[in-house]
XYZ file of C-alpha atoms in Angstrom:
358
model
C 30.544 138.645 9.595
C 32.610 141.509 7.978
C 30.893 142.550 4.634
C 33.853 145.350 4.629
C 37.462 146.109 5.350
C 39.180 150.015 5.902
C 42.751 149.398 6.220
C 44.449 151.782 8.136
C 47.494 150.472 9.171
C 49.797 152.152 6.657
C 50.085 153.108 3.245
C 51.788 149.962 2.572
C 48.956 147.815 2.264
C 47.476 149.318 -1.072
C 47.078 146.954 -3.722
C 47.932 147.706 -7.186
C 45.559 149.431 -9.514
C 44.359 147.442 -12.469
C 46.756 150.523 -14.665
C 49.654 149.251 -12.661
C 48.737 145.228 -13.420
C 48.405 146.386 -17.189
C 51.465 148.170 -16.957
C 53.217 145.508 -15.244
C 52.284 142.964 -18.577
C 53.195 144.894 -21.087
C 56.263 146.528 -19.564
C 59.488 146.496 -21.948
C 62.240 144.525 -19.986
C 65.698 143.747 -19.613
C 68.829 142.497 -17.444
C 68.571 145.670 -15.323
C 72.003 144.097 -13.574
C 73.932 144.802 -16.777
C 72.081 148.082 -17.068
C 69.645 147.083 -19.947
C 66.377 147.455 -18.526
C 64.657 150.296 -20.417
C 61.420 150.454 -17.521
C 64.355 150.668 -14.678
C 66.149 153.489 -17.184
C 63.191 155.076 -17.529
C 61.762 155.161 -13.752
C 65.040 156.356 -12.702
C 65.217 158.624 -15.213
C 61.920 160.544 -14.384
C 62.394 160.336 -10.286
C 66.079 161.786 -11.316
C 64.415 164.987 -12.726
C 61.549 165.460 -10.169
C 64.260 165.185 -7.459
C 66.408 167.932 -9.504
C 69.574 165.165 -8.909
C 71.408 163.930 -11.801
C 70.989 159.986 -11.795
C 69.139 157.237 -10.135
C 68.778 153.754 -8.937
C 65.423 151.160 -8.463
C 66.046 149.590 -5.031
C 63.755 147.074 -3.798
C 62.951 149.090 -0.279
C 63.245 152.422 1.248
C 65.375 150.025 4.325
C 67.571 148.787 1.238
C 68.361 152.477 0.123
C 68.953 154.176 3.136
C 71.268 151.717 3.860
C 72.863 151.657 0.482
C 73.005 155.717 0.830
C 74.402 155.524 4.553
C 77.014 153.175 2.562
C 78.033 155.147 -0.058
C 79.037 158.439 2.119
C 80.132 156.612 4.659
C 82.613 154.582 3.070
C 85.093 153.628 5.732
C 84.354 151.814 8.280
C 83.880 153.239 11.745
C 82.602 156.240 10.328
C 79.616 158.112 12.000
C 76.267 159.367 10.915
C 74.326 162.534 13.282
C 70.810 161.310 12.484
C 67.253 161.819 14.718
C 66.486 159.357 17.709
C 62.782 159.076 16.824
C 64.012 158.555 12.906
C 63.151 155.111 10.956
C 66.703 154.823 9.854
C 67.948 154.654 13.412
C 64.651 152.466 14.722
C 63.265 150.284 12.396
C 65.707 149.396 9.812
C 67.513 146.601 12.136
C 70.217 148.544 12.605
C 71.790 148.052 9.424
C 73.740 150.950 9.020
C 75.805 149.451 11.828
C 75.663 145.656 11.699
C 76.393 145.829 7.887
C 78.382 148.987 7.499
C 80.251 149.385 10.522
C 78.817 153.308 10.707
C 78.068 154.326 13.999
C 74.765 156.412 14.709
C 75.117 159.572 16.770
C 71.652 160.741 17.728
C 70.385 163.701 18.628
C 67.093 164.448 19.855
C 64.346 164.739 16.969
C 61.766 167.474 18.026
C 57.947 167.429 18.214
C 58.042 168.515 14.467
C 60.273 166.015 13.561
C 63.137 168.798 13.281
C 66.631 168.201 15.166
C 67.885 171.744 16.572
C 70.747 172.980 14.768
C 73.080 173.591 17.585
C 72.825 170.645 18.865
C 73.446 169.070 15.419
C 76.469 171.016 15.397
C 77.267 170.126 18.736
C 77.270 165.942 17.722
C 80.050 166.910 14.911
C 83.245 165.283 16.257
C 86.396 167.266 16.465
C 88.960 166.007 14.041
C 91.446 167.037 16.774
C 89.993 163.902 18.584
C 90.518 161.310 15.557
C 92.831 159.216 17.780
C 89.714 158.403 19.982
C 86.196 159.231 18.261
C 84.491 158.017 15.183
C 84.636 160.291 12.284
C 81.633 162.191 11.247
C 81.048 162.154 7.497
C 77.410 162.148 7.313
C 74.035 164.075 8.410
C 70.574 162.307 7.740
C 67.238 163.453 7.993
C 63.830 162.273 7.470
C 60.564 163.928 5.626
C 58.126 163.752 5.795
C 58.734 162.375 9.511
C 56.538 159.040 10.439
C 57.117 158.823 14.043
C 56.051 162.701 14.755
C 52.787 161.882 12.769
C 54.067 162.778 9.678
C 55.332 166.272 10.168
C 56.838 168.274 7.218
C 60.572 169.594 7.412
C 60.379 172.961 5.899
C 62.799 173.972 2.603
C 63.959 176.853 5.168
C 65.420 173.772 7.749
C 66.474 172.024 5.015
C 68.624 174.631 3.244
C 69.694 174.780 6.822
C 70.645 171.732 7.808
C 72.567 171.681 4.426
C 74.264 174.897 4.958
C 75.313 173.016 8.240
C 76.770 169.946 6.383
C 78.709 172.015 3.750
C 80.525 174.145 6.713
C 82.143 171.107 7.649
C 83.017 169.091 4.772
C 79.379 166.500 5.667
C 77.130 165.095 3.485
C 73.492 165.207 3.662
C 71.110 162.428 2.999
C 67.100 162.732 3.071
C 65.158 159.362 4.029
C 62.382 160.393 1.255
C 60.079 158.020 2.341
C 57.177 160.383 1.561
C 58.614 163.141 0.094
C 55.925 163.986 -2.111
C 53.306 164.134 0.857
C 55.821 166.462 2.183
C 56.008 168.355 -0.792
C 52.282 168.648 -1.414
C 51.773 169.352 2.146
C 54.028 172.272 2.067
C 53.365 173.012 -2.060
C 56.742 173.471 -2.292
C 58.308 171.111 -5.114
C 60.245 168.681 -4.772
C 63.536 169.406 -6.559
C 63.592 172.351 -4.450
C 62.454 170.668 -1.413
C 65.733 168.100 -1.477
C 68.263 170.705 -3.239
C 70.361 171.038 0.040
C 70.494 167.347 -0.190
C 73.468 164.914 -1.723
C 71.346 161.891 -1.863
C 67.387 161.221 -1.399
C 65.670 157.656 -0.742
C 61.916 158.005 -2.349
C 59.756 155.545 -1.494
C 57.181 154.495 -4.308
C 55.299 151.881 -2.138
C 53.698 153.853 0.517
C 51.828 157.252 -0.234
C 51.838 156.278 -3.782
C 50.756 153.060 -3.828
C 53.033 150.951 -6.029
C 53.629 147.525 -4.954
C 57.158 147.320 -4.396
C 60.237 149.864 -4.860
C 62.181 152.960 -4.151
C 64.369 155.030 -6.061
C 67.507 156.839 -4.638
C 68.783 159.681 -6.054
C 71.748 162.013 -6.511
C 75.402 162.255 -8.450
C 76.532 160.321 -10.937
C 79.451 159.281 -9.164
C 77.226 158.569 -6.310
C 74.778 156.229 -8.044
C 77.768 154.364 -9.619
C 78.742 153.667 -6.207
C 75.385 152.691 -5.050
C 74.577 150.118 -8.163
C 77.599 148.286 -6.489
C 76.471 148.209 -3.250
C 72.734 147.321 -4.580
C 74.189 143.614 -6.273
C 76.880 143.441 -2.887
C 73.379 143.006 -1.076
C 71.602 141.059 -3.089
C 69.368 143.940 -4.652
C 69.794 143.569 -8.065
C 67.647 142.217 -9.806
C 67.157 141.135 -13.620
C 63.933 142.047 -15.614
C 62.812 144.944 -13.283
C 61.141 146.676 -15.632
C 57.987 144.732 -14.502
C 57.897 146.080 -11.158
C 58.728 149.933 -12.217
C 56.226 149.765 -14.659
C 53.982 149.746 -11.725
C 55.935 152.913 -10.169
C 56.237 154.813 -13.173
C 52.146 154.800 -13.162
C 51.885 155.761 -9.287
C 54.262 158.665 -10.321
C 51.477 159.619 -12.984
C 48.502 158.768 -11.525
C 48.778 158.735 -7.774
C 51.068 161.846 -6.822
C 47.406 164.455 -7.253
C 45.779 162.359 -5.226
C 47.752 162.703 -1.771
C 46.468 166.121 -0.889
C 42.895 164.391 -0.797
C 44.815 161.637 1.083
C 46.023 164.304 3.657
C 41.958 166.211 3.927
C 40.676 162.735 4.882
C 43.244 162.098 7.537
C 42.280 165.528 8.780
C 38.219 164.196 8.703
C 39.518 161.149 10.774
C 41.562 162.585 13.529
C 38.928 165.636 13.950
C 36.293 162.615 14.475
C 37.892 160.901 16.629
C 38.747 163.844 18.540
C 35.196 164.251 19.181
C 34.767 160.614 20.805
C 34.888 160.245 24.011
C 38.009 158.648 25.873
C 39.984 159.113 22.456
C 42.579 162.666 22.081
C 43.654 163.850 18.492
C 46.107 166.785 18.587
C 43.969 167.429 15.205
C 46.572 170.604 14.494
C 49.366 168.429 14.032
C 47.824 166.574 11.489
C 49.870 167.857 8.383
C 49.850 164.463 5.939
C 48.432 161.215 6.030
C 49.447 159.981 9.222
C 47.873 160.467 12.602
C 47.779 159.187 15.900
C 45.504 159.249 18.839
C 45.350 158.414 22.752
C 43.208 156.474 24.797
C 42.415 159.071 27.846
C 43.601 158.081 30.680
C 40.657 156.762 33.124
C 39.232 155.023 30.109
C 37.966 151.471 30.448
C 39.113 150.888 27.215
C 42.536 149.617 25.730
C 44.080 149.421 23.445
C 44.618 145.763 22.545
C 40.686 145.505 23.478
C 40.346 148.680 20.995
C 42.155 146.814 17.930
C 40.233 143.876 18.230
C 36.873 145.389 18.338
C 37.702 147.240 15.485
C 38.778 144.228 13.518
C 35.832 142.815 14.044
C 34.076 145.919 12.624
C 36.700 145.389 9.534
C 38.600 147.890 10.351
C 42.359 147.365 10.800
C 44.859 150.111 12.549
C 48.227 149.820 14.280
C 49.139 149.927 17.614
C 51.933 151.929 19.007
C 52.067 151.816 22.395
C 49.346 150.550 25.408
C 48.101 153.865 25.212
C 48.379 155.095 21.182
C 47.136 154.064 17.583
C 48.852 154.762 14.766
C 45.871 155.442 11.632
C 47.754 156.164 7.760
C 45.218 157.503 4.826
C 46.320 156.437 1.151
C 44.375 156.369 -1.690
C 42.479 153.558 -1.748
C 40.654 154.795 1.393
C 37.737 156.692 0.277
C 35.707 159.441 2.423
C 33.032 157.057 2.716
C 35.497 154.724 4.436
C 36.158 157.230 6.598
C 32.817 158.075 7.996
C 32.580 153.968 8.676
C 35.230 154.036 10.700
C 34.252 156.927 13.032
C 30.941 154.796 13.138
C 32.641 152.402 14.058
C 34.756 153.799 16.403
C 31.805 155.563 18.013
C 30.167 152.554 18.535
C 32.767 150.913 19.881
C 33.831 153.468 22.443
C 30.375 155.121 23.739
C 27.887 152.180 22.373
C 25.791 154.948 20.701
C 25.123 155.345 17.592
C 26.991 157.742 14.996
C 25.419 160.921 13.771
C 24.985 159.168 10.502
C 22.780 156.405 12.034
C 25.367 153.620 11.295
């Protein structure tokens, strides 16, 4: 019988903190559709300043901003967007920018760092000569920290260039946020300065930081007029809000210190598993939260047989692929939760016993 669970499988799964339930009950609300909701103002408010941007908006997902974002720049139809083929825009958000917008995705190769060359960004710009017969590009999107690459960091440097890029020909620029802050602890670079090349940011609340439900997007005024439109044309607004940012106005004050102990105990995991035999951690490319590791080839394991053996040990991971697990720290997983795991994996794998006896 399992007397404990370690979720791994993302940072989504926290559950909120008993601040965030008091919060939630006593939060001051409002019809946040017609604007009133002083939480909402508030929430956007503060993410609005951290970002360095001059207004913002409460969305209920990071999928629901992006898209919004994507919406807002790209506002007639047929329009094109140079964005990463490993990015979560282009993979996992049901092709929305597309199905919904009529914006057509031009990818270009996203790098082991999660970076897209320059050139070849430049290279995906259409020619305006060619109007008669291509989309037009009004749009450049990147992603940071980067999920698929294992949670890389995109450095202010790229940024500023990538920006630099956009500006030379009349683009905008639009930052899927998702975990910004990780990035911007990871890097200790903040992050006003970290998104400053940017025109619009999606941050995520619900995943490093741990509130239940919510992200904020961020940038112009006349931008976030725009967006509140598009937010009630797809069903996103919603009436006494407050309730919910209540919760993310305490993960921005309680929750944003803790991610740099998040990203030391997702270094402790992959450099254990590293160590286990039949398992391979590139351990140096661990920069955040998020890691992922190979079964060796020549194992007897899998790893369908992998995940289950683990659940049964309480512990619950994603898989990628038939050979790759995805693991994500937040803060609700504690260093002793670590060392469990690597027990258990140890067990699991070689049939010995950890180092710590478990």
């Amino acid at each position: 019988m399992v007397t404990k669970t370690v979720d791994l499988r993302s940072d989504t799964v926290t559950k909120p903190t008993e601040a965030m339930r008091a919060a939630m009950a006593d939060a001051e609300v409002d019809d946040d559709v017609l604007c009133y909701d002083p939480t909402a103002q508030r929430l956007e408010t503060e993410v609005a300043k951290i970002t360095g941007k001059e207004a913002g908006l409460f969305v209920p997902s990071g999928t629901m901003g992006n898209l919004i974002s994507v919406l807002v720049h790209c506002e007639v139809r047929g329009s094109e967007v140079i964005l990463g083929d490993n990015c979560h825009i282009h993979i996992y958000e049901n092709g929305g920018i597309s199905t919904i917008g009529g914006v057509h995705p031009r990818t270009v190769k996203n790098n082991k760092d999660g970076t897209m060359d320059i050139d070849l960004i430049e290279a995906a710009i259409r020619d305006p000569k060619g109007a008669l017969v291509y989309p037009t590009t009004r749009l450049i999107c990147l992603e940071n920290s980067h999920a698929n690459t294992g949670g890389k960091c995109l450095s202010v440097e790229y940024t500023d260039k990538v920006g630099e890029l956009a500006k030379k020909h009349g683009l905008k620029l639009h930052i899927d946020g998702a975990r910004i802050f990780n990035a911007a602890v990871a890097l200790g670079v903040p992050v006003d300065r970290l998104v400053q090349a940017a025109d619009s940011v999606s941050v995520c609340i619900s995943k490093g930081l741990g509130a239940p439900v919510g992200s904020v997007i961020v940038g112009s005024e006349s931008f976030i007029a725009k967006a509140r439109r598009l937010r009630k044309t797809l069903g996103g607004g919603m009436r006494q809000v407050g309730i919910l940012c209540a919760a993310a106005l305490v993960a921005l004050r309680d929750n944003v210190g803790k991610l740099e102990s998040d990203h030391k105990k997702a270094k402790i995991l992959a450099e254990g598993i590293n160590k286990i035999k039949g398992l391979a951690v590139n351990v140096a490319s661990v920069e955040t939260n998020i890691m992922y590791f190979d079964i060796n080839e020549g194992s007897n394991m899998t790893v369908q047989k992998l995940c289950k053996n683990l659940e049964e040990h309480g512990i619950l991971v994603m898989p990628e692929t038939s050979t790759r697990v995805r693991l994500v720290v937040h803060h609700q997983i504690s260093e002793n939760d670590v060392h469990y795991a690597l027990s258990c994996f140890q067990r699991i794998m070689t049939g010995a016993p950890s180092e710590n006896g478990i």
